[in-house]
Amino acid sequence: MVCTVSPLIFSQSPPDGLSERDLGGKAWNLFRLQGAGFPVPPWCVLTARVFDEAVAGHRACIARILADIDFTDQSAIDGASCLIKELVLRAEINREIGLELETALERMPGDSSLFSVRSSVVGEDSAEHSFAGQMDSYLNVPAAHVMDTVRRVWMSAFSSRVLVYRHRTGLTLTEVSTAVIIQAMVQAAASGVLFTRELDSRADQCVICAGFGLGEGVVTDQVETDTYRIGWRSDNISKHGSIKTFRVVLDPIAGHGTVTEAIPEELGIRQVLTDSQVHGLRDVGVEVERRLGAPQDIEWAFDARGNLLLLQARPIVFTARRAAGAAFRIWDNSNVVEGYPGMTLPLTFTFVREGYERAFAQFARKRVLAFPPFNSPLNARLHIFKNMIGLLDGRVYYNLLNWYEMLSFFPGFQRHKESWDRMIGIKHRIEFPQTTLPLFYRVWAAWITAWKLLTVRCTARRFFEHFGTVYQCFSGRDLAGADEHSIGTARDPIQHGVISAVEEILYQLEDGVFG
């Protein structure tokens, strides 16, 4: 209906003989949604066959570049990605394909002259591999720019993050293939994502995340959102709202693309969705899961007239279930990456990890957790200091729950935790309880906190004096050509000097953030 009878461009329902290998996971799921009668905006797909033919002459070169990648070296990954993207940019596309696509867009139902252009990678959006957020998508693209945008989507199939994802999950690197979906734009009044199950428990409860404007703002965390939870067989809605200040919309000046604009105050304090809309989304989500046969992650939008449209759906890729009562960790490098960019080698990490352990353990004991003369509650928690940070795939991460456990001893923990989260860039709230302490311990902690706040200038002066002494002592030593024994001999005094200096600045940091 949308496209002419072409071996390359398809719409409504796939002709006989086509498979998910031709259309990619995302387009295949769209055909299933549309075939089941769900409301999907008009669209067509440029099949993976077009991509395969365009890059066929470069496959051997691409394979050689991929074979030489050192996945422990980020610069090597980035370099290989750039080389492959350049080859894709030079790939020739049959002129007739462009003409057929132009005809398809002209015949697209509806009144939209702007389109979204998204990938549909072969193997994408399956029950094992979601590729969510890995590929580039483009919104509000004029018809005249769609073909050039298709190339940009193709190029993103070889971005650094996609190459790393494929390497880590064991997917083939040399047989990458992608179709491209071109869909009529919906200038959404509200949009978001719907999970048909709770992600942790897999309970029969829908989780809806909603924001004003286009869904790009929601899925990329550019805008504030409201979260709704509603059971499959209950009309009770659990709401977690926020003050909305921004939304992503069509760029009104350029007439294409997107901009982030401020929301009027009277709109920002409102819930994004009405109860009726939440109930309607729940009902649609449950039916989508039933028809597609698996729990679904659905992107949706309400247009200016309040009509609900489904933009895409993919199976939820659940993490492995934890045994009841099993411990878990949350790793985050939003802030620590500034201190340790790129790859970190084990020798550096060992030095840093021990530094964190010794500095923070000493800091805590001298700060508010010593509680003399009584037995310290900290004695049962010393394990938290051994794992303040972790090394995952060559990169340093904070072990967040251990940080929260340490901070939970301090007075006003929940308020301090919010300051900490803002400082290191955590956008999603993580619940963690305040440690309950007897009255004496709370009074002692409050007194020490007040004393350190009053003496913060003196603490800062001592830090600079001490650090200057340590720096002068070790800055002149040339360890570049030193043997293993010499490095080992120098390591302990350097670490001791640095840690004692860092301990001083921790006082200053804590008072600045929590005072």
Short mmCIF file of C-alpha atoms in Angstrom, two decimals:
data_model
loop_
_atom_site.label_atom_id
_atom_site.label_comp_id
_atom_site.label_asym_id
_atom_site.label_seq_id
_atom_site.Cartn_x
_atom_site.Cartn_y
_atom_site.Cartn_z
CA MET A 1 0.00 0.00 0.00
CA VAL A 2 2.70 2.46 0.90
CA CYS A 3 5.35 1.22 -1.50
CA THR A 4 5.28 0.01 -5.06
CA VAL A 5 5.74 -3.66 -5.79
CA SER A 6 9.48 -3.62 -5.33
CA PRO A 7 11.96 -6.28 -4.29
CA LEU A 8 13.59 -3.68 -2.08
CA ILE A 9 10.93 -1.56 -0.38
CA PHE A 10 7.98 -3.07 1.47
CA SER A 11 5.05 -1.99 3.59
CA GLN A 12 1.88 -3.21 5.33
CA SER A 13 2.67 -6.95 5.22
CA PRO A 14 5.83 -8.62 3.91
CA PRO A 15 5.36 -10.31 0.52
CA ASP A 16 5.79 -14.06 0.33
CA GLY A 17 9.37 -15.19 0.46
CA LEU A 18 10.64 -12.44 2.76
CA SER A 19 11.94 -13.25 6.21
CA GLU A 20 13.34 -11.55 9.28
CA ARG A 21 16.76 -11.86 7.60
CA ASP A 22 15.55 -9.47 4.87
CA LEU A 23 13.76 -7.01 7.13
CA GLY A 24 15.73 -7.01 10.39
CA GLY A 25 14.24 -7.51 13.84
CA LYS A 26 12.60 -4.13 14.31
CA ALA A 27 10.79 -4.07 10.94
CA TRP A 28 9.72 -7.69 11.34
CA ASN A 29 8.12 -6.80 14.68
CA LEU A 30 6.40 -3.79 13.11
CA PHE A 31 4.86 -6.04 10.46
CA ARG A 32 3.60 -8.32 13.23
CA LEU A 33 2.10 -5.37 15.12
CA GLN A 34 0.44 -4.03 12.01
CA GLY A 35 -0.81 -7.43 10.97
CA ALA A 36 -2.41 -7.87 14.41
CA GLY A 37 -4.35 -4.63 13.96
CA PHE A 38 -2.47 -2.35 16.35
CA PRO A 39 -2.23 1.38 15.48
CA VAL A 40 1.14 1.91 13.74
CA PRO A 41 2.03 5.10 11.80
CA PRO A 42 2.48 4.62 8.01
CA TRP A 43 5.93 3.31 7.12
CA CYS A 44 8.08 1.40 4.69
CA VAL A 45 11.38 -0.45 4.93
CA LEU A 46 14.53 -0.46 2.83
CA THR A 47 15.54 -4.09 3.14
CA ALA A 48 18.87 -5.46 4.28
CA ARG A 49 19.42 -6.62 0.71
CA VAL A 50 20.05 -3.00 -0.31
CA PHE A 51 22.71 -2.62 2.37
CA ASP A 52 24.34 -5.93 1.44
CA GLU A 53 24.58 -4.98 -2.23
CA ALA A 54 25.91 -1.49 -1.46
CA VAL A 55 28.79 -2.72 0.76
CA ALA A 56 29.50 -5.96 -1.10
CA GLY A 57 32.62 -4.52 -2.71
CA HIS A 58 34.00 -3.45 0.67
CA ARG A 59 33.27 -6.60 2.69
CA ALA A 60 36.80 -8.02 2.41
CA CYS A 61 38.37 -4.74 3.53
CA ILE A 62 35.88 -4.41 6.39
CA ALA A 63 36.68 -7.97 7.50
CA ARG A 64 40.41 -7.19 7.60
CA ILE A 65 39.83 -4.07 9.69
CA LEU A 66 37.61 -5.97 12.12
CA ALA A 67 40.08 -8.82 12.43
CA ASP A 68 42.82 -6.41 13.56
CA ILE A 69 40.84 -4.69 16.35
CA ASP A 70 42.31 -4.86 19.84
CA PHE A 71 39.17 -4.71 21.99
CA THR A 72 41.22 -3.75 25.05
CA ASP A 73 42.23 -0.51 23.33
CA GLN A 74 39.44 2.06 22.94
CA SER A 75 41.45 4.15 20.49
CA ALA A 76 41.89 1.06 18.29
CA ILE A 77 38.13 0.43 18.37
CA ASP A 78 37.38 4.06 17.51
CA GLY A 79 39.93 4.03 14.69
CA ALA A 80 38.52 0.86 13.14
CA SER A 81 35.00 2.27 13.40
CA CYS A 82 36.01 5.44 11.54
CA LEU A 83 37.69 3.47 8.75
CA ILE A 84 34.65 1.26 8.21
CA LYS A 85 32.25 4.20 8.30
CA GLU A 86 34.29 5.87 5.57
CA LEU A 87 33.91 2.77 3.40
CA VAL A 88 30.15 2.71 4.00
CA LEU A 89 29.94 6.41 3.14
CA ARG A 90 31.58 5.68 -0.23
CA ALA A 91 29.34 2.68 -0.99
CA GLU A 92 27.31 3.09 -4.17
CA ILE A 93 23.53 2.79 -4.04
CA ASN A 94 21.59 1.82 -7.14
CA ARG A 95 19.95 4.99 -8.47
CA GLU A 96 16.71 3.13 -9.08
CA ILE A 97 16.49 2.37 -5.36
CA GLY A 98 16.55 6.08 -4.61
CA LEU A 99 13.80 6.75 -7.14
CA GLU A 100 11.63 3.96 -5.73
CA LEU A 101 12.10 5.30 -2.21
CA GLU A 102 11.18 8.80 -3.35
CA THR A 103 7.99 7.43 -4.92
CA ALA A 104 7.18 5.50 -1.75
CA LEU A 105 7.47 8.61 0.43
CA GLU A 106 5.26 10.61 -1.92
CA ARG A 107 2.56 7.93 -1.63
CA MET A 108 2.84 7.59 2.14
CA PRO A 109 -0.67 7.94 3.67
CA GLY A 110 -1.33 10.88 5.95
CA ASP A 111 -0.25 14.49 5.82
CA SER A 112 3.28 14.17 7.21
CA SER A 113 6.14 15.50 5.09
CA LEU A 114 8.68 14.53 7.76
CA PHE A 115 9.91 11.07 8.64
CA SER A 116 11.78 9.10 11.26
CA VAL A 117 14.66 7.00 9.94
CA ARG A 118 15.67 4.04 12.10
CA SER A 119 17.77 0.92 11.81
CA SER A 120 16.37 -2.59 11.64
CA VAL A 121 19.49 -4.70 12.18
CA VAL A 122 19.40 -8.39 11.36
CA GLY A 123 19.34 -10.06 14.79
CA GLU A 124 18.23 -6.84 16.51
CA ASP A 125 15.28 -6.66 18.94
CA SER A 126 15.26 -10.39 19.57
CA ALA A 127 14.67 -12.13 22.88
CA GLU A 128 18.46 -12.50 23.29
CA HIS A 129 19.79 -9.21 21.92
CA SER A 130 17.92 -5.92 22.02
CA PHE A 131 20.52 -3.45 20.62
CA ALA A 132 18.45 -0.84 22.45
CA GLY A 133 20.17 2.55 22.18
CA GLN A 134 23.06 1.15 20.14
CA MET A 135 22.09 2.38 16.66
CA ASP A 136 21.47 5.95 15.55
CA SER A 137 17.92 7.13 14.79
CA TYR A 138 16.89 10.39 13.14
CA LEU A 139 13.62 12.27 13.60
CA ASN A 140 11.82 14.89 11.49
CA VAL A 141 13.81 14.14 8.35
CA PRO A 142 12.52 15.82 5.16
CA ALA A 143 11.88 13.49 2.21
CA ALA A 144 14.74 15.05 0.23
CA HIS A 145 17.22 14.07 2.98
CA VAL A 146 16.01 10.55 3.67
CA MET A 147 18.48 8.77 1.38
CA ASP A 148 21.46 10.55 2.91
CA THR A 149 20.10 9.73 6.36
CA VAL A 150 19.85 6.06 5.39
CA ARG A 151 23.63 6.10 4.88
CA ARG A 152 24.13 7.60 8.34
CA VAL A 153 22.02 4.82 9.85
CA TRP A 154 24.10 2.26 7.94
CA MET A 155 27.27 3.83 9.28
CA SER A 156 26.02 3.57 12.87
CA ALA A 157 25.95 -0.23 12.44
CA PHE A 158 29.74 0.01 12.78
CA SER A 159 29.93 2.55 15.59
CA SER A 160 32.35 1.86 18.43
CA ARG A 161 29.56 1.02 20.86
CA VAL A 162 27.95 -1.45 18.44
CA LEU A 163 31.27 -3.17 17.74
CA VAL A 164 31.94 -3.53 21.46
CA TYR A 165 28.39 -4.82 22.06
CA ARG A 166 28.76 -7.43 19.33
CA HIS A 167 32.17 -8.48 20.62
CA ARG A 168 30.94 -8.85 24.21
CA THR A 169 27.81 -10.79 23.26
CA GLY A 170 29.56 -13.07 20.80
CA LEU A 171 27.68 -11.80 17.73
CA THR A 172 29.38 -11.90 14.36
CA LEU A 173 31.33 -8.81 13.39
CA THR A 174 31.84 -9.62 9.72
CA GLU A 175 28.25 -10.34 8.69
CA VAL A 176 26.62 -7.13 9.91
CA SER A 177 23.52 -6.33 7.89
CA THR A 178 20.75 -3.81 8.44
CA ALA A 179 17.47 -2.75 6.92
CA VAL A 180 16.19 0.80 7.46
CA ILE A 181 12.68 1.84 8.51
CA ILE A 182 11.26 5.11 7.19
CA GLN A 183 8.13 6.03 9.15
CA ALA A 184 5.79 9.02 9.02
CA MET A 185 6.58 11.30 11.97
CA VAL A 186 4.18 11.63 14.86
CA GLN A 187 4.52 15.07 16.48
CA ALA A 188 3.75 13.63 19.87
CA ALA A 189 2.13 15.56 22.70
CA ALA A 190 3.30 12.80 25.05
CA SER A 191 5.37 9.69 24.49
CA GLY A 192 7.44 7.10 26.24
CA VAL A 193 8.05 3.42 26.81
CA LEU A 194 5.85 0.65 28.17
CA PHE A 195 7.17 -2.56 29.69
CA THR A 196 4.50 -5.23 29.90
CA ARG A 197 6.24 -6.82 32.92
CA GLU A 198 8.17 -5.66 35.96
CA LEU A 199 11.81 -5.93 34.92
CA ASP A 200 13.07 -7.35 38.23
CA SER A 201 10.29 -9.68 39.33
CA ARG A 202 8.68 -10.27 35.90
CA ALA A 203 5.34 -9.82 37.66
CA ASP A 204 2.13 -9.24 35.67
CA GLN A 205 2.41 -5.48 36.05
CA CYS A 206 2.98 -2.85 33.36
CA VAL A 207 5.58 -0.12 33.91
CA ILE A 208 5.07 3.06 31.89
CA CYS A 209 7.61 5.88 31.60
CA ALA A 210 6.12 9.03 30.04
CA GLY A 211 7.33 12.50 29.09
CA PHE A 212 6.01 15.46 27.16
CA GLY A 213 7.01 15.82 23.50
CA LEU A 214 8.87 13.33 21.32
CA GLY A 215 10.05 10.00 22.68
CA GLU A 216 13.69 10.81 21.93
CA GLY A 217 13.76 12.88 25.10
CA VAL A 218 12.48 9.96 27.18
CA VAL A 219 14.68 7.16 25.84
CA THR A 220 17.84 9.31 26.01
CA ASP A 221 17.05 10.75 29.47
CA GLN A 222 17.01 14.33 28.17
CA VAL A 223 13.69 15.18 29.82
CA GLU A 224 11.96 14.62 33.14
CA THR A 225 9.40 11.84 33.18
CA ASP A 226 6.54 10.36 35.20
CA THR A 227 6.47 6.64 35.99
CA TYR A 228 3.28 4.62 36.33
CA ARG A 229 2.79 1.05 37.51
CA ILE A 230 -0.47 -0.80 36.96
CA GLY A 231 -1.31 -4.48 37.36
CA TRP A 232 -2.79 -6.52 34.56
CA ARG A 233 -5.94 -7.19 36.56
CA SER A 234 -6.20 -4.05 38.66
CA ASP A 235 -7.16 -0.46 37.95
CA ASN A 236 -5.05 0.90 40.81
CA ILE A 237 -2.21 3.08 39.50
CA SER A 238 1.05 3.71 41.37
CA LYS A 239 2.43 7.09 40.26
CA HIS A 240 5.91 8.57 40.66
CA GLY A 241 5.78 12.10 39.27
CA SER A 242 8.29 14.87 38.73
CA ILE A 243 8.35 18.54 37.79
CA LYS A 244 8.81 18.59 34.03
CA THR A 245 10.93 21.44 32.68
CA PHE A 246 11.86 20.32 29.14
CA ARG A 247 10.53 18.44 26.13
CA VAL A 248 11.94 17.49 22.74
CA VAL A 249 9.97 18.86 19.77
CA LEU A 250 10.25 19.63 16.07
CA ASP A 251 12.70 22.49 15.49
CA PRO A 252 10.28 25.32 14.62
CA ILE A 253 12.95 27.47 12.98
CA ALA A 254 14.59 24.89 10.74
CA GLY A 255 11.33 23.08 10.04
CA HIS A 256 13.07 19.73 10.54
CA GLY A 257 15.18 18.00 13.18
CA THR A 258 14.58 18.40 16.90
CA VAL A 259 15.24 20.87 19.70
CA THR A 260 14.82 20.72 23.46
CA GLU A 261 12.54 23.49 24.66
CA ALA A 262 11.36 24.68 28.08
CA ILE A 263 7.91 23.61 29.20
CA PRO A 264 5.44 26.21 30.54
CA GLU A 265 5.32 25.99 34.32
CA GLU A 266 1.61 25.22 34.41
CA LEU A 267 2.19 22.21 32.11
CA GLY A 268 5.29 21.00 33.93
CA ILE A 269 3.46 20.40 37.20
CA ARG A 270 0.81 18.23 35.54
CA GLN A 271 0.90 14.47 35.17
CA VAL A 272 1.93 13.51 31.65
CA LEU A 273 -0.85 10.91 31.34
CA THR A 274 -4.43 10.77 32.54
CA ASP A 275 -5.66 7.69 34.37
CA SER A 276 -7.67 6.78 31.29
CA GLN A 277 -4.55 6.88 29.12
CA VAL A 278 -2.64 4.71 31.60
CA HIS A 279 -5.46 2.15 31.59
CA GLY A 280 -5.55 2.22 27.79
CA LEU A 281 -1.80 1.71 27.49
CA ARG A 282 -1.97 -1.19 29.93
CA ASP A 283 -4.72 -2.87 27.92
CA VAL A 284 -2.83 -2.44 24.64
CA GLY A 285 0.43 -3.67 26.19
CA VAL A 286 -1.16 -6.83 27.59
CA GLU A 287 -2.74 -7.57 24.22
CA VAL A 288 0.57 -6.95 22.38
CA GLU A 289 2.30 -9.45 24.68
CA ARG A 290 -0.46 -11.97 24.07
CA ARG A 291 -0.33 -11.59 20.29
CA LEU A 292 3.47 -11.54 19.98
CA GLY A 293 3.98 -14.30 22.53
CA ALA A 294 6.53 -12.68 24.87
CA PRO A 295 6.89 -9.76 27.33
CA GLN A 296 7.36 -6.55 25.33
CA ASP A 297 9.22 -3.23 25.51
CA ILE A 298 6.99 -0.86 23.51
CA GLU A 299 7.64 2.70 22.35
CA TRP A 300 4.38 4.67 22.04
CA ALA A 301 3.09 8.18 21.41
CA PHE A 302 -0.11 10.16 21.82
CA ASP A 303 -0.56 12.69 19.03
CA ALA A 304 -2.06 16.17 19.46
CA ARG A 305 -5.58 14.72 19.06
CA GLY A 306 -5.00 12.13 21.79
CA ASN A 307 -4.69 9.16 19.43
CA LEU A 308 -2.39 6.36 20.64
CA LEU A 309 0.20 5.06 18.16
CA LEU A 310 2.76 2.28 18.62
CA LEU A 311 6.15 3.16 17.13
CA GLN A 312 7.99 -0.09 17.76
CA ALA A 313 8.07 -3.14 20.01
CA ARG A 314 10.81 -5.53 21.03
CA PRO A 315 10.96 -8.51 23.40
CA ILE A 316 12.21 -7.57 26.86
CA VAL A 317 15.69 -8.98 27.41
CA PHE A 318 15.58 -9.88 31.10
CA THR A 319 18.72 -10.17 33.15
CA ALA A 320 19.39 -13.53 34.75
CA ARG A 321 17.29 -14.13 37.84
CA ARG A 322 19.05 -13.84 41.17
CA ALA A 323 18.51 -16.47 43.81
CA ALA A 324 16.35 -15.28 46.70
CA GLY A 325 18.46 -13.24 49.09
CA ALA A 326 21.48 -13.22 46.77
CA ALA A 327 23.70 -10.16 46.91
CA PHE A 328 23.92 -7.84 43.94
CA ARG A 329 25.95 -4.79 42.93
CA ILE A 330 25.29 -1.63 40.96
CA TRP A 331 28.26 -0.35 38.98
CA ASP A 332 28.44 3.25 37.67
CA ASN A 333 31.24 5.25 36.10
CA SER A 334 29.40 8.53 35.42
CA ASN A 335 31.91 10.51 37.46
CA VAL A 336 34.94 8.27 38.04
CA VAL A 337 35.58 8.03 34.29
CA GLU A 338 36.89 11.61 34.41
CA GLY A 339 39.73 10.46 36.64
CA TYR A 340 40.41 7.22 34.76
CA PRO A 341 39.52 7.75 31.08
CA GLY A 342 40.23 5.01 28.56
CA MET A 343 41.53 1.60 29.60
CA THR A 344 42.97 1.04 33.10
CA LEU A 345 45.56 -1.71 33.55
CA PRO A 346 45.56 -4.08 36.54
CA LEU A 347 48.67 -2.53 38.17
CA THR A 348 47.07 0.92 38.16
CA PHE A 349 43.76 -0.47 39.40
CA THR A 350 45.42 -2.37 42.27
CA PHE A 351 47.12 0.83 43.42
CA VAL A 352 43.89 2.82 43.13
CA ARG A 353 41.66 0.21 44.80
CA GLU A 354 43.96 -0.09 47.79
CA GLY A 355 44.15 3.68 47.90
CA TYR A 356 40.37 3.99 48.09
CA GLU A 357 40.20 1.29 50.75
CA ARG A 358 42.85 2.76 53.03
CA ALA A 359 41.89 6.40 52.55
CA PHE A 360 38.17 5.93 53.12
CA ALA A 361 38.56 3.45 55.97
CA GLN A 362 40.86 5.87 57.78
CA PHE A 363 38.60 8.77 56.94
CA ALA A 364 35.51 6.99 58.25
CA ARG A 365 37.18 5.88 61.45
CA LYS A 366 38.46 9.36 62.22
CA ARG A 367 35.27 11.04 61.05
CA VAL A 368 31.96 9.92 62.50
CA LEU A 369 32.11 6.15 62.48
CA ALA A 370 34.67 5.55 65.24
CA PHE A 371 32.25 6.25 68.10
CA PRO A 372 34.77 6.07 70.93
CA PRO A 373 34.83 4.73 73.56
CA PHE A 374 32.21 2.18 72.52
CA ASN A 375 32.53 -0.68 70.06
CA SER A 376 32.05 0.85 66.59
CA PRO A 377 29.14 -0.31 64.37
CA LEU A 378 31.65 0.08 61.56
CA ASN A 379 33.59 -3.00 62.65
CA ALA A 380 30.97 -5.27 61.08
CA ARG A 381 31.06 -3.28 57.80
CA LEU A 382 34.77 -3.14 57.00
CA HIS A 383 34.18 -5.17 53.84
CA ILE A 384 32.61 -2.16 52.13
CA PHE A 385 35.97 -0.36 51.94
CA LYS A 386 37.65 -3.21 50.08
CA ASN A 387 35.30 -2.80 47.12
CA MET A 388 34.59 0.91 46.73
CA ILE A 389 35.51 0.56 43.05
CA GLY A 390 35.75 -2.27 40.52
CA LEU A 391 37.50 -3.01 37.23
CA LEU A 392 35.14 -4.18 34.49
CA ASP A 393 36.44 -4.77 30.97
CA GLY A 394 39.39 -2.48 31.63
CA ARG A 395 37.36 0.42 33.03
CA VAL A 396 36.97 1.72 36.57
CA TYR A 397 33.46 1.84 38.11
CA TYR A 398 32.03 2.91 41.46
CA ASN A 399 30.42 0.10 43.47
CA LEU A 400 27.46 2.31 44.36
CA LEU A 401 25.83 0.25 47.09
CA ASN A 402 29.06 0.20 49.11
CA TRP A 403 29.26 4.00 48.87
CA TYR A 404 25.65 4.28 50.01
CA GLU A 405 26.28 1.90 52.90
CA MET A 406 29.19 4.04 54.11
CA LEU A 407 27.23 7.28 53.72
CA SER A 408 24.16 5.80 55.43
CA PHE A 409 25.90 6.26 58.82
CA PHE A 410 26.00 10.03 58.43
CA PRO A 411 23.26 12.32 59.80
CA GLY A 412 20.68 13.30 57.17
CA PHE A 413 21.70 10.45 54.84
CA GLN A 414 18.81 10.74 52.37
CA ARG A 415 19.47 14.44 51.76
CA HIS A 416 23.21 13.82 51.47
CA LYS A 417 22.59 10.90 49.10
CA GLU A 418 20.68 13.19 46.74
CA SER A 419 23.63 15.62 46.74
CA TRP A 420 26.02 12.74 46.09
CA ASP A 421 23.89 11.43 43.21
CA ARG A 422 23.78 14.87 41.59
CA MET A 423 27.53 15.32 42.00
CA ILE A 424 28.46 12.09 40.22
CA GLY A 425 25.64 12.27 37.65
CA ILE A 426 23.22 9.50 38.71
CA LYS A 427 19.85 10.22 37.08
CA HIS A 428 17.77 7.29 38.32
CA ARG A 429 16.83 7.09 41.98
CA ILE A 430 18.28 4.08 43.82
CA GLU A 431 16.59 3.27 47.12
CA PHE A 432 18.87 2.58 50.10
CA PRO A 433 17.89 2.66 53.80
CA GLN A 434 19.40 4.91 56.48
CA THR A 435 21.49 2.97 59.01
CA THR A 436 19.72 3.11 62.37
CA LEU A 437 22.07 4.09 65.19
CA PRO A 438 21.54 4.50 68.95
CA LEU A 439 21.12 8.04 70.29
CA PHE A 440 24.70 8.42 71.51
CA TYR A 441 26.13 7.52 68.13
CA ARG A 442 23.83 10.01 66.39
CA VAL A 443 24.82 12.82 68.75
CA TRP A 444 28.49 11.99 68.34
CA ALA A 445 28.23 12.00 64.54
CA ALA A 446 26.37 15.33 64.54
CA TRP A 447 28.97 16.91 66.83
CA ILE A 448 31.90 15.76 64.69
CA THR A 449 30.11 16.97 61.56
CA ALA A 450 29.65 20.43 63.05
CA TRP A 451 33.29 20.57 64.18
CA LYS A 452 34.63 19.62 60.75
CA LEU A 453 32.43 22.21 59.08
CA LEU A 454 33.83 24.91 61.35
CA THR A 455 37.44 23.85 60.68
CA VAL A 456 37.16 23.20 56.92
CA ARG A 457 39.50 26.10 55.97
CA CYS A 458 42.17 24.78 58.27
CA THR A 459 41.70 21.29 56.83
CA ALA A 460 42.12 22.62 53.29
CA ARG A 461 45.31 24.45 54.22
CA ARG A 462 46.77 21.29 55.79
CA PHE A 463 45.91 19.32 52.67
CA PHE A 464 47.78 21.66 50.32
CA GLU A 465 50.76 21.79 52.64
CA HIS A 466 50.94 18.01 52.99
CA PHE A 467 50.32 17.31 49.31
CA GLY A 468 53.02 19.79 48.36
CA THR A 469 55.51 17.95 50.56
CA VAL A 470 54.56 14.56 49.09
CA TYR A 471 54.70 15.89 45.56
CA GLN A 472 58.14 17.44 46.02
CA CYS A 473 59.45 14.18 47.46
CA PHE A 474 58.37 11.95 44.59
CA SER A 475 57.99 14.17 41.51
CA GLY A 476 61.71 14.08 40.75
CA ARG A 477 61.95 10.28 40.68
CA ASP A 478 62.17 8.68 37.23
CA LEU A 479 60.35 5.35 37.32
CA ALA A 480 59.98 4.94 33.57
CA GLY A 481 63.07 2.77 33.28
CA ALA A 482 62.89 1.18 36.74
CA ASP A 483 62.79 -2.57 37.16
CA GLU A 484 60.04 -4.46 39.01
CA HIS A 485 61.88 -4.45 42.33
CA SER A 486 62.47 -0.69 42.23
CA ILE A 487 58.84 0.00 41.41
CA GLY A 488 57.69 -2.26 44.22
CA THR A 489 60.04 -0.57 46.66
CA ALA A 490 58.78 2.88 45.68
CA ARG A 491 55.12 1.91 45.65
CA ASP A 492 54.33 1.73 49.37
CA PRO A 493 55.81 5.07 50.46
CA ILE A 494 54.21 6.81 47.46
CA GLN A 495 50.84 5.27 48.26
CA HIS A 496 51.12 6.08 51.96
CA GLY A 497 52.00 9.70 51.22
CA VAL A 498 49.24 10.15 48.67
CA ILE A 499 46.61 8.45 50.83
CA SER A 500 47.40 10.57 53.84
CA ALA A 501 47.02 13.65 51.63
CA VAL A 502 43.78 12.39 50.12
CA GLU A 503 42.42 11.66 53.58
CA GLU A 504 42.71 15.37 54.36
CA ILE A 505 40.81 16.39 51.22
CA LEU A 506 38.08 13.85 51.98
CA TYR A 507 37.24 15.88 55.05
CA GLN A 508 36.98 18.94 52.84
CA LEU A 509 34.91 17.12 50.19
CA GLU A 510 32.48 15.66 52.69
CA ASP A 511 31.86 19.03 54.32
CA GLY A 512 31.44 20.68 50.91
CA VAL A 513 28.92 18.12 49.73
CA PHE A 514 27.20 17.14 52.97
CA GLY A 515 27.78 20.15 55.21
#
